[in-house]
Short mmCIF file of C-alpha atoms in Angstrom, two decimals:
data_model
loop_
_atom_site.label_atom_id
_atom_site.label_comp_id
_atom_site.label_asym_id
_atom_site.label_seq_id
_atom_site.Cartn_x
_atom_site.Cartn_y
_atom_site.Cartn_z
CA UNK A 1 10.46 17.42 11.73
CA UNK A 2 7.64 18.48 9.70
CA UNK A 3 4.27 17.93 10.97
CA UNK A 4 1.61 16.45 9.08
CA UNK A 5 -1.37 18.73 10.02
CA UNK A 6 -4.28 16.53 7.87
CA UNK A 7 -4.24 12.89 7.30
CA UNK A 8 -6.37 10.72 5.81
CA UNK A 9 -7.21 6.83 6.69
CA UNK A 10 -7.33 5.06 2.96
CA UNK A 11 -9.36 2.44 5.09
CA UNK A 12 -12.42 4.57 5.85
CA UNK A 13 -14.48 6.96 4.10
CA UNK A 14 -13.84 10.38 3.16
CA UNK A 15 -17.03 11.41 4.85
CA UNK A 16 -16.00 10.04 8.20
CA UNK A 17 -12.80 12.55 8.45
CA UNK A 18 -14.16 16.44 8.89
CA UNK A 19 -10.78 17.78 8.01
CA UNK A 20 -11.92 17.17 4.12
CA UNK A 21 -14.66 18.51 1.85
CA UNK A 22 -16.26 18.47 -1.59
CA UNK A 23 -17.41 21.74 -2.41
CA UNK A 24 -16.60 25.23 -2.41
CA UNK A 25 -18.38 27.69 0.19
CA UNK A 26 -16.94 30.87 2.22
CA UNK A 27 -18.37 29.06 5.52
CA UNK A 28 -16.60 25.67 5.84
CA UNK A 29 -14.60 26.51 9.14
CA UNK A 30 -10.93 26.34 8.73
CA UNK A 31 -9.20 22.64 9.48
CA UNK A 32 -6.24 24.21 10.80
CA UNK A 33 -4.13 27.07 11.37
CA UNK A 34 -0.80 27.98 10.39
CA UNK A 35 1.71 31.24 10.15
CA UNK A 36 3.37 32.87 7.61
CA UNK A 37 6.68 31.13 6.58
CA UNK A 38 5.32 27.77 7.92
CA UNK A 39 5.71 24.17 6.23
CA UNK A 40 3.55 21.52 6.95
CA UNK A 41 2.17 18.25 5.30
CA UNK A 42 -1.47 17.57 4.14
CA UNK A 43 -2.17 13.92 2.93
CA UNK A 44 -4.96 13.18 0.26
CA UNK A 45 -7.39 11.11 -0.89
CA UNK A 46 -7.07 10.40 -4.58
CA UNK A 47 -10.18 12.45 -5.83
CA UNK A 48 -12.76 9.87 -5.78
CA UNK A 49 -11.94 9.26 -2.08
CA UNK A 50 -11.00 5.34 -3.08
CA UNK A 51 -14.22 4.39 -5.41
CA UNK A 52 -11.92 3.65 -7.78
CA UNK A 53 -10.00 -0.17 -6.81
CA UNK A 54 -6.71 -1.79 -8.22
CA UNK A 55 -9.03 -4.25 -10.64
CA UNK A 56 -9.43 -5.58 -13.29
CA UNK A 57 -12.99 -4.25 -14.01
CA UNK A 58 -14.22 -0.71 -15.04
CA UNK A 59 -17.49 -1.34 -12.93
CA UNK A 60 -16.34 1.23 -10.38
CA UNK A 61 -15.51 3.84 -13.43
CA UNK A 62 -19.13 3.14 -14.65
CA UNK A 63 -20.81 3.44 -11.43
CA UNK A 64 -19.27 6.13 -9.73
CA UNK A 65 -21.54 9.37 -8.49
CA UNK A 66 -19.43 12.19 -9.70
CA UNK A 67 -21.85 14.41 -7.16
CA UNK A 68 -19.35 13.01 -4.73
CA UNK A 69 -15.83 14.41 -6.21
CA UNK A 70 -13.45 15.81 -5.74
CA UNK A 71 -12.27 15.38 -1.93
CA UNK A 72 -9.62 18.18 -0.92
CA UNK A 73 -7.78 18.73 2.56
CA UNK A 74 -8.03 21.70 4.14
CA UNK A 75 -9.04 24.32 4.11
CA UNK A 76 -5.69 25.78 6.01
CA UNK A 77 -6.45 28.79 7.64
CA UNK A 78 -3.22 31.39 7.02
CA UNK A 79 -3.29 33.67 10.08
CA UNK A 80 -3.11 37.29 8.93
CA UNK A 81 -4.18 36.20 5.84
CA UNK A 82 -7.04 39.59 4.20
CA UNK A 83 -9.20 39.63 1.10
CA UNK A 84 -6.90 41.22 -1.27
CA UNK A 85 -3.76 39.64 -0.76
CA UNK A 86 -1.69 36.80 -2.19
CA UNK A 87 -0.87 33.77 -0.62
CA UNK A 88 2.20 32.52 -2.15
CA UNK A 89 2.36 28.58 -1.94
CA UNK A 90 5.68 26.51 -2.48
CA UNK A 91 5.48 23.30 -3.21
CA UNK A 92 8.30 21.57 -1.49
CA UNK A 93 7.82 17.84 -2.17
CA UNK A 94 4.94 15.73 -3.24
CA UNK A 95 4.73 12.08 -3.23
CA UNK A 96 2.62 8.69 -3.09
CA UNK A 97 1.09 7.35 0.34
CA UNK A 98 3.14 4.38 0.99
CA UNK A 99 0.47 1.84 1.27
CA UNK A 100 -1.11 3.28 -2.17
CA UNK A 101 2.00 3.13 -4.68
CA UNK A 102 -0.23 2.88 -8.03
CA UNK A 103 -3.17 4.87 -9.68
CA UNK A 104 -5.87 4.79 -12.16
CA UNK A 105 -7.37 6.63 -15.41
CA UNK A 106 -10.17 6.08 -16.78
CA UNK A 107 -12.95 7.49 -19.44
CA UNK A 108 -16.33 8.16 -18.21
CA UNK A 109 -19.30 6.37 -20.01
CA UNK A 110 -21.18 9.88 -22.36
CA UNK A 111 -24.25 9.23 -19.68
CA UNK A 112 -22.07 9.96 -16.46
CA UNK A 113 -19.93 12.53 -17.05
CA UNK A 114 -17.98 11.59 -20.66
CA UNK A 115 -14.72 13.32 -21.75
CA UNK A 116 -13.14 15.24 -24.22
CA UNK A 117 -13.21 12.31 -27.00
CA UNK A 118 -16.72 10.86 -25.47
CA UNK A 119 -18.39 10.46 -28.90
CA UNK A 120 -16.05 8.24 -29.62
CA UNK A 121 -15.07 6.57 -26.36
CA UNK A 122 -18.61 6.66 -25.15
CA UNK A 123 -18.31 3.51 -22.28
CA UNK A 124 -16.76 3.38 -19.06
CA UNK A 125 -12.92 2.10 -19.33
CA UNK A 126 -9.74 2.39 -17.16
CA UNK A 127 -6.33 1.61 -16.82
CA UNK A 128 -4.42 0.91 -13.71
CA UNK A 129 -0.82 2.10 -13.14
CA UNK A 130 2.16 0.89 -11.08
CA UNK A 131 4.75 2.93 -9.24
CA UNK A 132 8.00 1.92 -9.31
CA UNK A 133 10.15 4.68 -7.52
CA UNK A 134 9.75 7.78 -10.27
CA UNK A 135 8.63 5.44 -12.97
CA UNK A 136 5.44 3.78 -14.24
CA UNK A 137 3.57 1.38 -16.20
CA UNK A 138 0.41 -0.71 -16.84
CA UNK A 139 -0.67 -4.09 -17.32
CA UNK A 140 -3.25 -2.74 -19.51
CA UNK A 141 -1.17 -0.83 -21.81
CA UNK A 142 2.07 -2.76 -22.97
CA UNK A 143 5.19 -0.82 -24.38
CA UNK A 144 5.05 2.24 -22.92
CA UNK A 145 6.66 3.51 -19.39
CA UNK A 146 7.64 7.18 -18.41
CA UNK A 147 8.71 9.10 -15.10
CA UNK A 148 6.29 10.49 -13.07
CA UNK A 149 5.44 14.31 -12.68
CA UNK A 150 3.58 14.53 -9.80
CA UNK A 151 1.35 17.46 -9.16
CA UNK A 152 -2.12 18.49 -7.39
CA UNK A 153 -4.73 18.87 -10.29
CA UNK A 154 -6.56 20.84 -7.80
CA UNK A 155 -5.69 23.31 -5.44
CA UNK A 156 -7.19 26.75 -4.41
CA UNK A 157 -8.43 29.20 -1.32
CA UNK A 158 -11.66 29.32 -0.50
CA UNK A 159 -14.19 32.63 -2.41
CA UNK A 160 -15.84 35.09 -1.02
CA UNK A 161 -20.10 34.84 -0.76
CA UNK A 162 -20.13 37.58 -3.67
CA UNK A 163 -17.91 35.39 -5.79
CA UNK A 164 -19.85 32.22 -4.80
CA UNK A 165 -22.98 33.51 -5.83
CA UNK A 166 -21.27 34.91 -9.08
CA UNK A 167 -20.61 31.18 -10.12
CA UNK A 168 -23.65 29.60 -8.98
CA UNK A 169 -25.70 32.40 -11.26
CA UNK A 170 -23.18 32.59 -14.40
CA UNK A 171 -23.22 28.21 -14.30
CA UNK A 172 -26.77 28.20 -13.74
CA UNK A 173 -27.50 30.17 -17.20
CA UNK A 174 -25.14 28.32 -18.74
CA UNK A 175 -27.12 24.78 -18.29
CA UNK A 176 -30.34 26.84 -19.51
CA UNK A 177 -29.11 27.23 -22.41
CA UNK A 178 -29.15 23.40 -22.54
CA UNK A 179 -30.83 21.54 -20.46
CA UNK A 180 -30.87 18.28 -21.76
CA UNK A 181 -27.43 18.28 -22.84
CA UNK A 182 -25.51 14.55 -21.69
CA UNK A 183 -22.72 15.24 -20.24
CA UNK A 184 -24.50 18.43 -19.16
CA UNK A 185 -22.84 21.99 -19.51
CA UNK A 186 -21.77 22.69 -15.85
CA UNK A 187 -22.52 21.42 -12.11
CA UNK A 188 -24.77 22.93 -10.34
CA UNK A 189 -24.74 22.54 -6.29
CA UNK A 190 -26.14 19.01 -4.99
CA UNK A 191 -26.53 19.64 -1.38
CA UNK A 192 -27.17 15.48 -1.13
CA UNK A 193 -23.78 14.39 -1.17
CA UNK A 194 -21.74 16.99 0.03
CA UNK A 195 -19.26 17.16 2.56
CA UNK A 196 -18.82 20.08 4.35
CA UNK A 197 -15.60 19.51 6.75
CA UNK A 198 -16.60 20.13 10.19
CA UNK A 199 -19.68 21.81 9.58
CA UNK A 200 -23.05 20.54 11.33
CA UNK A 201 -26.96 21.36 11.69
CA UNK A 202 -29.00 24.24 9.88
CA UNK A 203 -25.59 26.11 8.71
CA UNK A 204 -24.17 22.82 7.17
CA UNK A 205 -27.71 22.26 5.24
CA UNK A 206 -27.72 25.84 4.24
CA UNK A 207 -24.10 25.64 3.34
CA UNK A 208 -24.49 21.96 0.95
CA UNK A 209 -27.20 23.65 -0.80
CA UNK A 210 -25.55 26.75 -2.18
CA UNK A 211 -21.53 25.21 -2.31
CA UNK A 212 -20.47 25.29 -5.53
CA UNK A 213 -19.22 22.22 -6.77
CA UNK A 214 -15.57 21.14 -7.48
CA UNK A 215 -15.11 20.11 -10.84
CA UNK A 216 -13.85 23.15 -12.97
CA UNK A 217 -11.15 26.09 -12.25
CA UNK A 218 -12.46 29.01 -11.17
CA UNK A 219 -10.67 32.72 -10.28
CA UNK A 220 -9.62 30.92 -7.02
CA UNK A 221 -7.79 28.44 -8.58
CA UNK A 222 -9.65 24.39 -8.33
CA UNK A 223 -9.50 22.05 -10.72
CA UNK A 224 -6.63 23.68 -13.02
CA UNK A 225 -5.30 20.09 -13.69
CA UNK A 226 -1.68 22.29 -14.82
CA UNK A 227 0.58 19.35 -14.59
CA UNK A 228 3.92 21.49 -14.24
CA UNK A 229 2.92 22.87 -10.65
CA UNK A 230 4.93 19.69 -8.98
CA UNK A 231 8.09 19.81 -6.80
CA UNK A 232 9.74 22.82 -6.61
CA UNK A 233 6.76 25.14 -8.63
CA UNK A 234 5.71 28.48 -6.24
CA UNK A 235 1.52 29.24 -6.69
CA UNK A 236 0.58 33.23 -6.44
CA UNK A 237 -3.19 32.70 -5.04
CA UNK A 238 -5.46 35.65 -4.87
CA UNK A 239 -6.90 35.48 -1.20
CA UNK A 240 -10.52 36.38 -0.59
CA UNK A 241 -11.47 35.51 2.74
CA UNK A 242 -10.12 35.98 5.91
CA UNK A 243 -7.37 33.08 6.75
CA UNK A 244 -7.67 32.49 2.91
CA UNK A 245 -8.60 28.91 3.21
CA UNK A 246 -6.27 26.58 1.02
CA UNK A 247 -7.01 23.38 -0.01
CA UNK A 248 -5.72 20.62 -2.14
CA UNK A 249 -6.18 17.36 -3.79
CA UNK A 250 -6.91 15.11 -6.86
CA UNK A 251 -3.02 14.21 -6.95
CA UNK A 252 -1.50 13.12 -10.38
CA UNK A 253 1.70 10.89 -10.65
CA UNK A 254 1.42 11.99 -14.35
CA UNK A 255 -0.73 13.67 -17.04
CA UNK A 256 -0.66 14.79 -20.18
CA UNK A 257 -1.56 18.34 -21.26
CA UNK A 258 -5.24 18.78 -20.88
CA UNK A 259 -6.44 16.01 -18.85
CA UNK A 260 -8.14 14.56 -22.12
CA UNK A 261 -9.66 11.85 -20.61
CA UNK A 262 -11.41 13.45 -18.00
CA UNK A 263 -10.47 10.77 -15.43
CA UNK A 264 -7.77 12.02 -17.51
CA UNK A 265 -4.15 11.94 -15.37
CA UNK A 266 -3.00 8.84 -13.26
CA UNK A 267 -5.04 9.25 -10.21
CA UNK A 268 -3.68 8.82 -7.09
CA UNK A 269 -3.42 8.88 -3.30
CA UNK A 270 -0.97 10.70 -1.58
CA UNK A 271 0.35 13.86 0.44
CA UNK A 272 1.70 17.31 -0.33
CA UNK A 273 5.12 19.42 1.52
CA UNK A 274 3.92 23.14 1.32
CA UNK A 275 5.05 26.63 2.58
CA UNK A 276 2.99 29.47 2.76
CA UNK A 277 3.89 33.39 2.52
CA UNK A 278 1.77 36.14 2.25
CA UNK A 279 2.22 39.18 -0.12
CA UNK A 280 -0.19 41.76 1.75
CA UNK A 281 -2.08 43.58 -1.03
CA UNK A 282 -0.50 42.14 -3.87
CA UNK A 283 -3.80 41.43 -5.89
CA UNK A 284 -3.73 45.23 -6.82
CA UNK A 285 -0.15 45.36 -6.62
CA UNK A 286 0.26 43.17 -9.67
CA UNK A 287 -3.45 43.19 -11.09
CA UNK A 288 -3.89 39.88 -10.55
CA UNK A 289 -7.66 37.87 -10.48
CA UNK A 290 -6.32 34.66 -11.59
CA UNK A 291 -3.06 32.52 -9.55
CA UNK A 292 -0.62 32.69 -11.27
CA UNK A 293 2.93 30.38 -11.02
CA UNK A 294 6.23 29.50 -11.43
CA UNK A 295 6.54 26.05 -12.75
CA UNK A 296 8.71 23.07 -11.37
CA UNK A 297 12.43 23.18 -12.16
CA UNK A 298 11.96 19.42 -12.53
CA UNK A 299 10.30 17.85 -15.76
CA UNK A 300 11.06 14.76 -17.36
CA UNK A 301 13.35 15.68 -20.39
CA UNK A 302 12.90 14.13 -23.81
CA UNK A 303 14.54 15.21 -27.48
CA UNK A 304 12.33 13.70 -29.69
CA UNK A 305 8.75 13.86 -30.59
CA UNK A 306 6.57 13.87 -33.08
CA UNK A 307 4.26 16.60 -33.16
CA UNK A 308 0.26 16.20 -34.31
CA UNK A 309 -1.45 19.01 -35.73
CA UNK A 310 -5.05 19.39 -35.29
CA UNK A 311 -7.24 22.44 -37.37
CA UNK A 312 -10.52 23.95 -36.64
CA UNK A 313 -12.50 21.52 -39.14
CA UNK A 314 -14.57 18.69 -37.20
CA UNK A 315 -14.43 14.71 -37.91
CA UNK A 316 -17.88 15.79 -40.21
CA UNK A 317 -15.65 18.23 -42.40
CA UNK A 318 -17.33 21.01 -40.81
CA UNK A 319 -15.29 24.45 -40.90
CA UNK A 320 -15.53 26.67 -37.00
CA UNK A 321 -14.11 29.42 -37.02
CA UNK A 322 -11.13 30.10 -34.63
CA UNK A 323 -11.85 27.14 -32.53
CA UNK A 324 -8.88 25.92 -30.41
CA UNK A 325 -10.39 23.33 -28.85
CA UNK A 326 -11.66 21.66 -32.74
CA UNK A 327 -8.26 22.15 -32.95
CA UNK A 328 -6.76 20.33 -30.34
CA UNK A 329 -9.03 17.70 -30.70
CA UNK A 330 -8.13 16.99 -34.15
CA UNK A 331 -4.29 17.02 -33.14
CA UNK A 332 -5.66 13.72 -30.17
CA UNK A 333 -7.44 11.84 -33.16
CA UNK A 334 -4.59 12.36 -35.04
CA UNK A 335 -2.89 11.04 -33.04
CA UNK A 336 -4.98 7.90 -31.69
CA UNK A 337 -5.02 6.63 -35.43
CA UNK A 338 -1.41 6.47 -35.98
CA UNK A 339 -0.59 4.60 -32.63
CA UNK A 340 -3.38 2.27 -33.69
CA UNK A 341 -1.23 1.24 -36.55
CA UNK A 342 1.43 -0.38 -34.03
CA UNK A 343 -1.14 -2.74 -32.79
CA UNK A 344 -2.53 -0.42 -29.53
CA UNK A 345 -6.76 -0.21 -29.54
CA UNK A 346 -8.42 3.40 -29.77
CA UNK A 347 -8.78 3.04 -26.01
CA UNK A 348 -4.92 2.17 -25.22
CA UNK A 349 -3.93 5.42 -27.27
CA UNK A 350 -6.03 7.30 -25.86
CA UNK A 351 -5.21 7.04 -22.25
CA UNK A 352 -1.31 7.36 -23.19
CA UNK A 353 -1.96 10.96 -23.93
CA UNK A 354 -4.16 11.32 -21.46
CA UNK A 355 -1.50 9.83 -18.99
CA UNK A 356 2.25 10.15 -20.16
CA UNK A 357 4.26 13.48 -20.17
CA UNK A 358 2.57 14.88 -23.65
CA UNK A 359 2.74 18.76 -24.30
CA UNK A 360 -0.08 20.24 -25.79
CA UNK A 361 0.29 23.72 -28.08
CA UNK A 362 -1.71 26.63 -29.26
CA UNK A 363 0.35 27.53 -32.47
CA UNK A 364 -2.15 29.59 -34.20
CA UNK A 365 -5.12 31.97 -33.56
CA UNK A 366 -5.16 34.54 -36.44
CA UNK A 367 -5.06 32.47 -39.46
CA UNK A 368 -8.84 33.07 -40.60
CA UNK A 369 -10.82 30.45 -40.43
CA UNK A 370 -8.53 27.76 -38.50
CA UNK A 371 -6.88 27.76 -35.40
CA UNK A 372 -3.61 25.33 -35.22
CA UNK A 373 -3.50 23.37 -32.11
CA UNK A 374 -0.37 20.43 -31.70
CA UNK A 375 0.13 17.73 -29.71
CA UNK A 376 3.68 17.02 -28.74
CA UNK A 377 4.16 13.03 -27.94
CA UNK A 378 7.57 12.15 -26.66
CA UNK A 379 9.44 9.13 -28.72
CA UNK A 380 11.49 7.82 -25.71
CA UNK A 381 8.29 6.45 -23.53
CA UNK A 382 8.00 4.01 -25.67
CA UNK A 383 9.89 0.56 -25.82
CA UNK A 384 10.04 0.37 -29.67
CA UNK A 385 10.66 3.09 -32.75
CA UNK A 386 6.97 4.97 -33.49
CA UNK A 387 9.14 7.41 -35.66
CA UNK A 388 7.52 7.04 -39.60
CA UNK A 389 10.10 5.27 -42.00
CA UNK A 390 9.60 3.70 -45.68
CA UNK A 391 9.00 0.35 -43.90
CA UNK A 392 5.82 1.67 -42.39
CA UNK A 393 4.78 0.70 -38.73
CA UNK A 394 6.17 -2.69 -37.48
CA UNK A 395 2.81 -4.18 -35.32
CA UNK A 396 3.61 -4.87 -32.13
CA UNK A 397 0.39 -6.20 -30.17
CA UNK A 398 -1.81 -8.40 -31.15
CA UNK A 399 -4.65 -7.59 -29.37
CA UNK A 400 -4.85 -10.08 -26.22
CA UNK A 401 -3.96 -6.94 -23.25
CA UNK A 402 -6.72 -4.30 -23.39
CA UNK A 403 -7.98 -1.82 -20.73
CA UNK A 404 -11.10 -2.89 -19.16
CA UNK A 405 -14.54 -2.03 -20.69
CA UNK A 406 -17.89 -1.46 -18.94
CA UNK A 407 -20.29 -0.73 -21.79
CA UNK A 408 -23.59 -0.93 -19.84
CA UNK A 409 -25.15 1.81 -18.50
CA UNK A 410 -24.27 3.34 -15.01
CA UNK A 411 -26.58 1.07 -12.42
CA UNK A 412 -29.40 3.62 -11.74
CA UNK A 413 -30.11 4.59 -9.01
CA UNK A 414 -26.72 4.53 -7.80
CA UNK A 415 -26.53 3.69 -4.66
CA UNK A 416 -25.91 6.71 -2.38
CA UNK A 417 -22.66 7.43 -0.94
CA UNK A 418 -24.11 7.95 2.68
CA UNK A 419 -26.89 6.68 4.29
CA UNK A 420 -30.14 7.56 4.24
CA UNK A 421 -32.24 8.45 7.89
CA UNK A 422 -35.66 9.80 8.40
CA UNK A 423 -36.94 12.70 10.04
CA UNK A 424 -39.43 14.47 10.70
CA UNK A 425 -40.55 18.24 10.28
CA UNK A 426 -43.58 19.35 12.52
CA UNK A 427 -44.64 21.28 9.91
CA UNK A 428 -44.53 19.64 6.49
CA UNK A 429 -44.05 15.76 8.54
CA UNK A 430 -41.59 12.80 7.59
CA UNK A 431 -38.87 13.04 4.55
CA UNK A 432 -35.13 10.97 4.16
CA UNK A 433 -31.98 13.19 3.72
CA UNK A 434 -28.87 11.60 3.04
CA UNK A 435 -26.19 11.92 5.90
CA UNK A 436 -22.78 11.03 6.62
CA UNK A 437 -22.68 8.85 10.05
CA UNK A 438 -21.05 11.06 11.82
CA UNK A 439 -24.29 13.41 11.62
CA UNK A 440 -27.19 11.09 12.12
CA UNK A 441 -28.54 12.36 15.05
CA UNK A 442 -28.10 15.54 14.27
CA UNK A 443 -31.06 17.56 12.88
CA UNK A 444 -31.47 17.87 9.27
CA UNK A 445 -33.06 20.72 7.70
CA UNK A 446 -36.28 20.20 6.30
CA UNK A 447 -36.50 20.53 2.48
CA UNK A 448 -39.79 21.96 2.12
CA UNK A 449 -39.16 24.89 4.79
CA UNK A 450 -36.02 24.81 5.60
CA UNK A 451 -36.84 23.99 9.77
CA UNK A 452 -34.68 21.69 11.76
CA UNK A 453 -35.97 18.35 11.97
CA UNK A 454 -35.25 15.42 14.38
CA UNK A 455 -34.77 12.13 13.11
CA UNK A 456 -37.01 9.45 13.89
#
């Protein structure tokens, strides 16, 4: 029998269970070890750690401090495991945690976090989703129901302190070029409410100050959100610390290509079969700095779509030049306005492509000055004819079922996601840090010079 080497309590807080994190760093000790040619079981959080409820409100979508996200088991230490080589990951089985069989999406109000489309979806909205074996639909979104693909958005091994640093600084430039900018141009560290695994005192401060955060891909992998790594699909990961570190999370039951939503997939709890093999030396072997994969054998098949082609001109007219993503997000709008006409709002449209089993294309980057980008949407998830006719579209809502909106702005301050304790520095006196329970009595570094502090 398999064993399940992390597992997670959907009951208690992410921050009580050291065998998680949030954030990237070459310290955070290893939660466990396995060999070469070993399966095992990791279970999950979905990536808000449970913030997100099965409601009727987008209060929780609204509110939520994305400082917090995402929370990934592991790492898993790989014994033998040297910068350099790959670790080769098969993905065996994936599935939902019994006692959590549905999910969310959602769109991030502009002011905490936004999305792809957040000019025009600017407020907090989600949609909840039920499983039904491989299937699933919403109450919030009639007509439409698809089989799953279920995937880790995020999954990676742990970098290197030369590679960390290498983020931190490239990121870091990136905002100044921008400050101001809502949602803002990268993530810097935010040592306040990050979890750090089984790390404690001085190192742990040190460590929460300088991780990077979790929210894009990187050369290690993270946050790749590629939706055809599910059962079956074998991950090439370059390896760049001892043990390699792997970790996963922010499961999907389903998503469409590019996440568009941001909250963009169907969320979910629930645990992941792996193997591991290592490939000793096979970065220079094969020249590779990025993972690379072989997709799942399994996908849901569909005949018939129609395809939406977006250009490198802007909703204002305005001509870029080359621009893929103008391009793609033409093909979405496109898109959105023609499954308005069968009676869905913006919002409903919206999350089915961020949600159901949509392809998205690159079909053109040479034609001077546009790019061609398509969106593929499959006929068959839908429970009526969307195909175009001399009819024209047959309305089939009238407007009573809509996802849940939260249009004021996120409560601020939000209330932290750990408690605060005081302490005090016998140099520079009293201050609060924020601390999960587990390390209240522990000393905290001070923020003015960095000595540990007792708590009062």
């Amino acid at each position: 029998m398999t064993d399940t080497l992390i597992k997670v309590d959907l009951n208690r807080p992410p921050t009580d269970n050291e065998r998680v994190h949030n954030r990237w760093h070459p310290d955070i000790p290893m939660a466990c070890w396995v060999q070469p040619g070993d399966d095992f079981i990791l279970e999950t959080y979905d990536w808000t750690g449970g913030f997100i409820k099965n409601n009727d409100s987008a209060d929780d979508v609204r509110d939520i401090d994305l400082t917090t996200v995402h929370y990934l088991s592991g790492p898993v230490g790989v014994k033998g495991a040297q910068p350099g080589d790959l670790l080769v990951v098969d993905l065996l089985d994936i599935g939902a945690k019994p006692d959590s069989l549905w999910g969310f999406n959602g769109f991030f109000s502009k002011n905490n976090g936004g999305g792809f489309l957040t000019d025009h979806f600017p407020s907090a909205q989600k949609s909840i989703w039920d499983f039904k074996g491989m299937f699933t639909s919403s109450r919030h979104i009639p007509g439409v129901n698809f089989p799953g693909l279920i995937h880790p958005g995020l999954i990676g091994c742990l970098p290197d302190r030369p590679m960390l640093e290498m983020w931190n600084e490239r990121e870091r430039a990136l905002i100044a070029t921008d400050p101001e900018r809502v949602p803002g141009l990268a993530n810097p560290p935010s040592a306040g409410t990050a979890h750090m695994g089984q790390m404690r005192g001085e190192a742990r401060d040190k460590a929460a100050a300088e991780g990077a955060r979790t929210v894009p891909p990187r050369e290690h992998g993270g946050n790749c959100d590629i939706k055809d790594l599910s059962r079956g699909a074998k991950v090439f990961f370059p390896v760049y610390v001892d043990g390699a570190g792997l970790s996963v999370g922010d499961l999907h039951f389903s998503q469409g290509d590019g996440e568009i939503t941001f909250c963009g997939a169907i969320e979910m709890a629930g645990w992941v079969h792996m193997k591991v093999s290592l490939i000793k030396g096979g970065m220079a072997k094969y020249g590779i700095k990025n993972p690379i994969f072989k997709p799942s054998p399994i996908t849901p098949r569909y005949d018939d779509y129609l395809i939406f082609e977006g250009i490198s001109v802007d909703e204002s007219g305005r001509q870029h030049y080359l621009d893929v993503n103008v391009a793609y997000r033409q093909a979405c709008l496109n898109a959105i306005e023609y499954l308005k006409k069968f009676g869905y709002s913006g919002a409903q449209a919206y999350s089915i492509l961020g949600t159901a089993p949509v392809q998205g294309h690159i079909s053109g980057v040479v034609d001077v000055p546009n790019s061609c980008a398509t969106l593929w949407l499959p006929t068959g998830i839908f429970d009526f004819d969307i195909n175009p006719n001399a009819a024209g579209p047959v309305v089939q809502f009238d407007g009573s079922i809509d996802m849940p909106l939260s249009p004021r702005p996120a409560l601020t301050p939000r209330s932290p996601p750990m408690p605060t304790y005081d302490y005090d520095c016998v140099q520079c006196g009293g201050f609060e840090a924020l601390r999960p329970l587990r390390l209240r009595d522990e000393p905290a570094a001070c923020p003015g010079c960095g000595t540990a502090a007792a708590r009062v």
